[in-house]
């Protein structure tokens, strides 16, 4: 039984297909950023603690100094994962790493918002 290594054209096509799949997932994750954040904010605002804070100014949570950077990081990493040209990527799996970092930043942002419930 003879096995031949994949040709260079086949490897290039597989790399492009994987890159396109990761870019599609990046579009989906970036598109889900706003609905997730709106849902988290609406959930937090529906709690008695948040209504007491908004109405009477009591039992309000303190916000960490670095927390506004989480949604900024999520947006920047999501845009970079979607828009960075493939030929400028420093290594083959860079778009996958950008997608993973975007999802982590999005999760951290949602967790920070929900921690005030």
PDB file of C-alpha atoms in Angstrom:
ATOM      1  CA  UNK A   1       0.000   0.000   0.000  1.00  0.00           C
ATOM      2  CA  UNK A   2       1.494   3.227  -1.111  1.00  0.00           C
ATOM      3  CA  UNK A   3       0.759   6.534   0.540  1.00  0.00           C
ATOM      4  CA  UNK A   4       1.813   9.720  -1.107  1.00  0.00           C
ATOM      5  CA  UNK A   5       2.230  12.970   0.753  1.00  0.00           C
ATOM      6  CA  UNK A   6      -0.307  15.642  -0.003  1.00  0.00           C
ATOM      7  CA  UNK A   7       0.670  18.002  -2.733  1.00  0.00           C
ATOM      8  CA  UNK A   8       1.446  21.632  -2.034  1.00  0.00           C
ATOM      9  CA  UNK A   9      -1.759  22.681  -3.776  1.00  0.00           C
ATOM     10  CA  UNK A  10      -3.814  20.375  -1.555  1.00  0.00           C
ATOM     11  CA  UNK A  11      -2.165  21.712   1.620  1.00  0.00           C
ATOM     12  CA  UNK A  12      -2.759  25.293   0.460  1.00  0.00           C
ATOM     13  CA  UNK A  13      -6.417  24.528  -0.271  1.00  0.00           C
ATOM     14  CA  UNK A  14      -6.838  22.881   3.147  1.00  0.00           C
ATOM     15  CA  UNK A  15      -5.207  25.869   4.846  1.00  0.00           C
ATOM     16  CA  UNK A  16      -7.483  28.291   3.009  1.00  0.00           C
ATOM     17  CA  UNK A  17     -10.556  26.229   3.885  1.00  0.00           C
ATOM     18  CA  UNK A  18      -9.595  26.118   7.572  1.00  0.00           C
ATOM     19  CA  UNK A  19      -8.889  29.850   7.548  1.00  0.00           C
ATOM     20  CA  UNK A  20     -12.275  30.528   5.943  1.00  0.00           C
ATOM     21  CA  UNK A  21     -14.014  28.378   8.573  1.00  0.00           C
ATOM     22  CA  UNK A  22     -12.276  30.239  11.397  1.00  0.00           C
ATOM     23  CA  UNK A  23     -13.156  33.574   9.789  1.00  0.00           C
ATOM     24  CA  UNK A  24     -16.819  32.505   9.590  1.00  0.00           C
ATOM     25  CA  UNK A  25     -16.752  31.541  13.280  1.00  0.00           C
ATOM     26  CA  UNK A  26     -15.141  34.907  14.024  1.00  0.00           C
ATOM     27  CA  UNK A  27     -17.969  36.716  12.229  1.00  0.00           C
ATOM     28  CA  UNK A  28     -20.496  34.756  14.282  1.00  0.00           C
ATOM     29  CA  UNK A  29     -18.712  35.452  17.583  1.00  0.00           C
ATOM     30  CA  UNK A  30     -18.372  39.147  16.747  1.00  0.00           C
ATOM     31  CA  UNK A  31     -22.042  39.307  15.785  1.00  0.00           C
ATOM     32  CA  UNK A  32     -23.058  37.702  19.072  1.00  0.00           C
ATOM     33  CA  UNK A  33     -21.139  40.262  21.153  1.00  0.00           C
ATOM     34  CA  UNK A  34     -23.891  42.898  21.222  1.00  0.00           C
ATOM     35  CA  UNK A  35     -26.831  40.534  21.939  1.00  0.00           C
ATOM     36  CA  UNK A  36     -24.889  38.828  24.739  1.00  0.00           C
ATOM     37  CA  UNK A  37     -23.987  42.146  26.356  1.00  0.00           C
ATOM     38  CA  UNK A  38     -27.529  43.515  26.037  1.00  0.00           C
ATOM     39  CA  UNK A  39     -28.930  40.309  27.540  1.00  0.00           C
ATOM     40  CA  UNK A  40     -26.488  40.491  30.450  1.00  0.00           C
ATOM     41  CA  UNK A  41     -27.301  44.152  31.132  1.00  0.00           C
ATOM     42  CA  UNK A  42     -31.056  43.491  31.002  1.00  0.00           C
ATOM     43  CA  UNK A  43     -30.668  40.548  33.367  1.00  0.00           C
ATOM     44  CA  UNK A  44     -28.647  42.600  35.837  1.00  0.00           C
ATOM     45  CA  UNK A  45     -31.077  45.527  35.668  1.00  0.00           C
ATOM     46  CA  UNK A  46     -33.977  43.189  36.467  1.00  0.00           C
ATOM     47  CA  UNK A  47     -32.551  42.228  39.870  1.00  0.00           C
ATOM     48  CA  UNK A  48     -33.684  43.904  43.116  1.00  0.00           C
ATOM     49  CA  UNK A  49     -30.121  44.951  43.889  1.00  0.00           C
ATOM     50  CA  UNK A  50     -29.783  46.881  40.630  1.00  0.00           C
ATOM     51  CA  UNK A  51     -33.182  48.528  40.986  1.00  0.00           C
ATOM     52  CA  UNK A  52     -32.283  49.640  44.520  1.00  0.00           C
ATOM     53  CA  UNK A  53     -28.993  51.037  43.257  1.00  0.00           C
ATOM     54  CA  UNK A  54     -30.622  52.917  40.375  1.00  0.00           C
ATOM     55  CA  UNK A  55     -33.597  54.178  42.413  1.00  0.00           C
ATOM     56  CA  UNK A  56     -32.119  54.890  45.836  1.00  0.00           C
ATOM     57  CA  UNK A  57     -28.364  54.739  45.318  1.00  0.00           C
ATOM     58  CA  UNK A  58     -27.878  52.013  47.916  1.00  0.00           C
ATOM     59  CA  UNK A  59     -26.104  48.666  47.693  1.00  0.00           C
ATOM     60  CA  UNK A  60     -24.311  49.648  44.483  1.00  0.00           C
ATOM     61  CA  UNK A  61     -21.404  47.491  43.367  1.00  0.00           C
ATOM     62  CA  UNK A  62     -17.957  48.942  42.815  1.00  0.00           C
ATOM     63  CA  UNK A  63     -16.524  48.703  39.323  1.00  0.00           C
ATOM     64  CA  UNK A  64     -12.880  47.647  38.869  1.00  0.00           C
ATOM     65  CA  UNK A  65     -10.685  50.208  37.119  1.00  0.00           C
ATOM     66  CA  UNK A  66      -9.790  47.797  34.313  1.00  0.00           C
ATOM     67  CA  UNK A  67     -13.321  46.608  33.515  1.00  0.00           C
ATOM     68  CA  UNK A  68     -14.026  49.070  30.633  1.00  0.00           C
ATOM     69  CA  UNK A  69     -11.117  47.523  28.735  1.00  0.00           C
ATOM     70  CA  UNK A  70     -12.775  44.091  28.481  1.00  0.00           C
ATOM     71  CA  UNK A  71     -15.430  45.057  25.894  1.00  0.00           C
ATOM     72  CA  UNK A  72     -12.839  47.136  24.050  1.00  0.00           C
ATOM     73  CA  UNK A  73     -10.522  44.115  23.901  1.00  0.00           C
ATOM     74  CA  UNK A  74     -13.395  41.896  22.736  1.00  0.00           C
ATOM     75  CA  UNK A  75     -14.271  44.268  19.885  1.00  0.00           C
ATOM     76  CA  UNK A  76     -10.665  44.823  18.802  1.00  0.00           C
ATOM     77  CA  UNK A  77      -9.801  41.115  18.900  1.00  0.00           C
ATOM     78  CA  UNK A  78     -13.006  40.218  17.047  1.00  0.00           C
ATOM     79  CA  UNK A  79     -12.349  42.751  14.303  1.00  0.00           C
ATOM     80  CA  UNK A  80      -8.742  41.591  14.017  1.00  0.00           C
ATOM     81  CA  UNK A  81      -9.865  37.951  13.728  1.00  0.00           C
ATOM     82  CA  UNK A  82     -12.299  38.846  10.970  1.00  0.00           C
ATOM     83  CA  UNK A  83     -10.415  41.460   8.981  1.00  0.00           C
ATOM     84  CA  UNK A  84      -6.707  40.600   9.220  1.00  0.00           C
ATOM     85  CA  UNK A  85      -5.524  39.492   5.749  1.00  0.00           C
ATOM     86  CA  UNK A  86      -4.334  35.900   5.611  1.00  0.00           C
ATOM     87  CA  UNK A  87      -1.025  36.743   3.983  1.00  0.00           C
ATOM     88  CA  UNK A  88      -0.137  39.131   6.842  1.00  0.00           C
ATOM     89  CA  UNK A  89      -0.758  36.625   9.617  1.00  0.00           C
ATOM     90  CA  UNK A  90       2.483  35.952  11.519  1.00  0.00           C
ATOM     91  CA  UNK A  91       1.821  32.180  11.682  1.00  0.00           C
ATOM     92  CA  UNK A  92      -0.787  29.802  10.322  1.00  0.00           C
ATOM     93  CA  UNK A  93      -2.910  29.464  13.458  1.00  0.00           C
ATOM     94  CA  UNK A  94      -2.907  33.176  14.375  1.00  0.00           C
ATOM     95  CA  UNK A  95      -6.550  33.675  13.361  1.00  0.00           C
ATOM     96  CA  UNK A  96      -7.580  30.782  15.607  1.00  0.00           C
ATOM     97  CA  UNK A  97      -5.687  32.358  18.501  1.00  0.00           C
ATOM     98  CA  UNK A  98      -7.367  35.706  17.821  1.00  0.00           C
ATOM     99  CA  UNK A  99     -10.764  33.996  17.831  1.00  0.00           C
ATOM    100  CA  UNK A 100      -9.968  32.266  21.123  1.00  0.00           C
ATOM    101  CA  UNK A 101      -8.826  35.517  22.715  1.00  0.00           C
ATOM    102  CA  UNK A 102     -11.948  37.282  21.427  1.00  0.00           C
ATOM    103  CA  UNK A 103     -14.200  34.634  22.967  1.00  0.00           C
ATOM    104  CA  UNK A 104     -12.260  34.837  26.243  1.00  0.00           C
ATOM    105  CA  UNK A 105     -12.609  38.639  26.335  1.00  0.00           C
ATOM    106  CA  UNK A 106     -16.310  38.362  25.514  1.00  0.00           C
ATOM    107  CA  UNK A 107     -16.780  35.813  28.300  1.00  0.00           C
ATOM    108  CA  UNK A 108     -14.889  38.047  30.745  1.00  0.00           C
ATOM    109  CA  UNK A 109     -17.056  41.033  29.805  1.00  0.00           C
ATOM    110  CA  UNK A 110     -20.268  39.053  30.293  1.00  0.00           C
ATOM    111  CA  UNK A 111     -18.958  37.679  33.595  1.00  0.00           C
ATOM    112  CA  UNK A 112     -18.117  41.156  34.862  1.00  0.00           C
ATOM    113  CA  UNK A 113     -21.575  42.431  33.969  1.00  0.00           C
ATOM    114  CA  UNK A 114     -23.286  39.452  35.582  1.00  0.00           C
ATOM    115  CA  UNK A 115     -21.175  39.756  38.728  1.00  0.00           C
ATOM    116  CA  UNK A 116     -23.160  42.863  39.651  1.00  0.00           C
ATOM    117  CA  UNK A 117     -26.481  40.984  39.773  1.00  0.00           C
TER     118      UNK A 117
END
